[in-house]
Amino acid sequence: MNAPPIVNEKELLLRLRQGDYVAFEKIYSIHKEKIAGRIFRLLKSWDLVEDVLQELFIRLWKNKELIDTEKPIDAYLFRITTNLVNDYFRGISKDKKLADELWYRISELYNPFDEVSQTKADQELFRSIDRLPEQRKKVFMLCKMERKSYAEVSKLLKISEAAVNDHITKANRFLKDNYDKAIPFAVMLFCSHLIGL
């Protein structure tokens, strides 16, 4: 028998607390894209975005009984995301060579006196994605934005998993070479504090 449709967020959270996996998937589908965008603005790597998203939703599932159904779930998700990103930067700060490399990359890519808003940076990212060949763009959006596995995309687009992997590798390379990777000034300051500059 199918579960009844979810009416509102509180009901969704109550069902999640009871271990309802459909409610969990609904929360994931509602929030993943917005959170992925925020993580990408900070880490500038879709691979790192995937890692943080995976850990975020693992933690959500593991701690589902502790969720306060009276509070908005997005605040809870963003708090965990912030902690995960901070953990990543702390990890980098312990590796001096990696920290120096990160600082070098950030300082090359970002000029705090430029008046480039994050919205413009996001628009630039999506313009870069739109410049991908059509099939590659489909594969990229399905894997990176919709978080589908290579196997799912392979089946959906009727191409091999090796072809999916090839498209993702080439899309990542293209975006790395063509996307204007503006980074928020606050992140630059945060990194300089961690690195000790």
Short mmCIF file of C-alpha atoms in Angstrom, two decimals:
data_model
loop_
_atom_site.label_atom_id
_atom_site.label_comp_id
_atom_site.label_asym_id
_atom_site.label_seq_id
_atom_site.Cartn_x
_atom_site.Cartn_y
_atom_site.Cartn_z
CA MET A 1 0.00 0.00 0.00
CA ASN A 2 1.31 3.44 -0.92
CA ALA A 3 2.02 6.04 1.78
CA PRO A 4 -0.35 9.04 1.78
CA PRO A 5 1.01 12.22 0.16
CA ILE A 6 2.99 14.57 2.38
CA VAL A 7 1.04 17.75 3.15
CA ASN A 8 3.56 20.05 4.86
CA GLU A 9 7.10 20.23 6.24
CA LYS A 10 6.09 19.38 9.80
CA GLU A 11 4.40 16.19 8.64
CA LEU A 12 7.45 15.42 6.50
CA LEU A 13 9.73 15.80 9.54
CA LEU A 14 7.44 13.70 11.74
CA ARG A 15 7.51 10.93 9.16
CA LEU A 16 11.29 11.23 8.85
CA ARG A 17 11.65 10.87 12.62
CA GLN A 18 9.68 7.63 12.39
CA GLY A 19 12.14 6.29 9.80
CA ASP A 20 10.04 6.94 6.69
CA TYR A 21 12.56 6.72 3.84
CA VAL A 22 10.11 8.34 1.37
CA ALA A 23 10.03 11.43 3.62
CA PHE A 24 13.84 11.39 3.71
CA GLU A 25 14.03 11.26 -0.09
CA LYS A 26 11.52 14.11 -0.34
CA ILE A 27 13.64 16.29 1.97
CA TYR A 28 16.68 15.38 -0.11
CA SER A 29 15.00 16.30 -3.39
CA ILE A 30 13.66 19.60 -1.99
CA HIS A 31 16.95 20.83 -0.51
CA LYS A 32 19.84 19.21 -2.41
CA GLU A 33 20.14 21.73 -5.25
CA LYS A 34 20.13 24.84 -3.06
CA ILE A 35 22.64 23.31 -0.64
CA ALA A 36 24.84 22.03 -3.49
CA GLY A 37 24.99 25.57 -4.90
CA ARG A 38 26.09 26.99 -1.58
CA ILE A 39 28.73 24.31 -1.09
CA PHE A 40 30.06 24.83 -4.60
CA ARG A 41 30.41 28.57 -4.01
CA LEU A 42 32.69 27.75 -1.09
CA LEU A 43 34.65 24.72 -2.29
CA LYS A 44 34.66 25.21 -6.08
CA SER A 45 34.67 21.47 -6.74
CA TRP A 46 31.72 19.30 -7.70
CA ASP A 47 33.54 16.26 -6.31
CA LEU A 48 33.80 17.97 -2.91
CA VAL A 49 30.14 19.03 -3.20
CA GLU A 50 29.19 15.37 -3.66
CA ASP A 51 31.24 14.35 -0.62
CA VAL A 52 29.73 17.03 1.62
CA LEU A 53 26.16 16.35 0.42
CA GLN A 54 26.57 12.64 1.02
CA GLU A 55 27.88 13.20 4.55
CA LEU A 56 25.16 15.78 5.25
CA PHE A 57 22.32 13.43 4.37
CA ILE A 58 23.95 10.47 6.11
CA ARG A 59 24.02 12.57 9.27
CA LEU A 60 20.43 13.66 8.74
CA TRP A 61 19.31 10.01 8.50
CA LYS A 62 21.42 8.88 11.46
CA ASN A 63 20.12 11.71 13.67
CA LYS A 64 16.52 11.72 12.43
CA GLU A 65 15.10 11.03 15.90
CA LEU A 66 16.70 14.25 17.21
CA ILE A 67 15.10 16.57 14.66
CA ASP A 68 12.92 19.31 16.11
CA THR A 69 9.75 19.21 14.00
CA GLU A 70 8.84 22.73 15.16
CA LYS A 71 11.86 24.29 13.44
CA PRO A 72 12.54 24.62 9.70
CA ILE A 73 14.67 21.78 8.37
CA ASP A 74 16.69 24.04 6.07
CA ALA A 75 18.30 25.83 9.04
CA TYR A 76 19.32 22.44 10.47
CA LEU A 77 20.73 21.30 7.12
CA PHE A 78 22.67 24.51 6.59
CA ARG A 79 24.14 24.30 10.10
CA ILE A 80 25.43 20.78 9.42
CA THR A 81 26.71 21.89 6.00
CA THR A 82 28.58 24.80 7.56
CA ASN A 83 30.19 22.45 10.06
CA LEU A 84 31.23 20.03 7.30
CA VAL A 85 32.75 22.82 5.18
CA ASN A 86 34.55 24.21 8.24
CA ASP A 87 35.90 20.71 8.96
CA TYR A 88 37.21 20.55 5.40
CA PHE A 89 39.01 23.88 5.75
CA ARG A 90 40.39 22.87 9.14
CA GLY A 91 41.74 19.70 7.57
CA ILE A 92 43.43 21.76 4.88
CA SER A 93 44.93 24.09 7.47
CA LYS A 94 46.73 21.13 9.09
CA ASP A 95 48.49 20.37 5.83
CA LYS A 96 50.74 23.40 5.27
CA LYS A 97 51.57 22.53 1.65
CA LEU A 98 47.91 22.02 0.74
CA ALA A 99 46.95 25.19 2.63
CA ASP A 100 49.57 27.23 0.78
CA GLU A 101 48.33 25.84 -2.54
CA LEU A 102 44.71 26.66 -1.65
CA TRP A 103 45.65 30.20 -0.62
CA TYR A 104 47.60 30.66 -3.86
CA ARG A 105 44.62 29.46 -5.93
CA ILE A 106 42.18 31.68 -4.02
CA SER A 107 44.35 34.78 -4.24
CA GLU A 108 44.81 34.23 -8.00
CA LEU A 109 41.10 33.74 -8.62
CA TYR A 110 39.62 36.41 -6.43
CA ASN A 111 40.16 40.13 -6.23
CA PRO A 112 38.20 41.55 -3.25
CA PHE A 113 37.97 44.91 -5.01
CA ASP A 114 36.10 43.47 -7.97
CA GLU A 115 32.38 44.13 -7.68
CA VAL A 116 31.34 40.71 -8.92
CA SER A 117 28.32 39.54 -6.98
CA GLN A 118 27.89 35.88 -6.17
CA THR A 119 24.74 35.92 -8.28
CA LYS A 120 26.81 36.93 -11.29
CA ALA A 121 29.30 34.19 -10.48
CA ASP A 122 26.45 31.68 -10.36
CA GLN A 123 25.11 32.97 -13.67
CA GLU A 124 28.60 32.56 -15.13
CA LEU A 125 28.72 28.98 -13.89
CA PHE A 126 25.41 28.13 -15.57
CA ARG A 127 26.50 29.93 -18.75
CA SER A 128 29.63 27.75 -18.73
CA ILE A 129 27.51 24.62 -18.22
CA ASP A 130 25.28 25.71 -21.12
CA ARG A 131 28.37 25.82 -23.36
CA LEU A 132 28.93 22.10 -22.91
CA PRO A 133 27.89 19.82 -25.79
CA GLU A 134 24.25 18.79 -25.36
CA GLN A 135 24.84 15.17 -24.32
CA ARG A 136 27.67 16.16 -21.95
CA LYS A 137 25.46 18.82 -20.38
CA LYS A 138 22.67 16.27 -19.84
CA VAL A 139 25.10 13.84 -18.21
CA PHE A 140 26.60 16.59 -16.04
CA MET A 141 23.23 17.89 -14.87
CA LEU A 142 21.92 14.41 -14.09
CA CYS A 143 25.04 13.37 -12.16
CA LYS A 144 25.98 16.62 -10.47
CA MET A 145 22.69 18.47 -9.99
CA GLU A 146 20.22 15.61 -9.73
CA ARG A 147 22.78 13.40 -7.96
CA LYS A 148 22.04 10.34 -10.09
CA SER A 149 24.63 7.55 -10.13
CA TYR A 150 26.63 6.76 -13.24
CA ALA A 151 24.61 3.53 -13.55
CA GLU A 152 21.30 5.43 -13.42
CA VAL A 153 22.48 7.96 -16.03
CA SER A 154 23.83 5.14 -18.21
CA LYS A 155 20.43 3.42 -18.19
CA LEU A 156 18.47 6.66 -18.62
CA LEU A 157 20.50 7.93 -21.60
CA LYS A 158 21.26 4.46 -23.01
CA ILE A 159 25.03 4.97 -22.94
CA SER A 160 27.76 3.03 -21.15
CA GLU A 161 28.98 3.94 -17.67
CA ALA A 162 32.40 4.51 -19.22
CA ALA A 163 30.81 7.11 -21.51
CA VAL A 164 29.15 8.76 -18.49
CA ASN A 165 32.53 8.88 -16.73
CA ASP A 166 34.16 10.33 -19.86
CA HIS A 167 31.50 13.05 -20.12
CA ILE A 168 31.90 13.99 -16.44
CA THR A 169 35.70 14.10 -16.69
CA LYS A 170 35.57 16.31 -19.78
CA ALA A 171 32.84 18.54 -18.32
CA ASN A 172 34.83 19.03 -15.11
CA ARG A 173 37.95 19.91 -17.14
CA PHE A 174 35.97 22.35 -19.31
CA LEU A 175 34.39 24.06 -16.30
CA LYS A 176 37.73 24.28 -14.51
CA ASP A 177 39.26 25.96 -17.57
CA ASN A 178 36.31 28.21 -18.47
CA TYR A 179 34.38 29.11 -15.35
CA ASP A 180 35.18 32.46 -13.72
CA LYS A 181 35.66 31.09 -10.23
CA ALA A 182 34.84 34.15 -8.14
CA ILE A 183 34.91 33.37 -4.43
CA PRO A 184 33.23 35.30 -1.63
CA PHE A 185 35.53 37.63 0.31
CA ALA A 186 34.42 36.10 3.64
CA VAL A 187 35.74 32.70 2.51
CA MET A 188 39.06 34.25 1.55
CA LEU A 189 39.34 35.86 4.98
CA PHE A 190 38.35 32.59 6.65
CA CYS A 191 41.01 30.69 4.71
CA SER A 192 43.68 33.25 5.52
CA HIS A 193 42.81 32.89 9.22
CA LEU A 194 43.05 29.09 9.04
CA ILE A 195 46.31 29.20 7.15
CA GLY A 196 47.73 31.79 9.51
CA LEU A 197 48.52 34.51 6.97
#
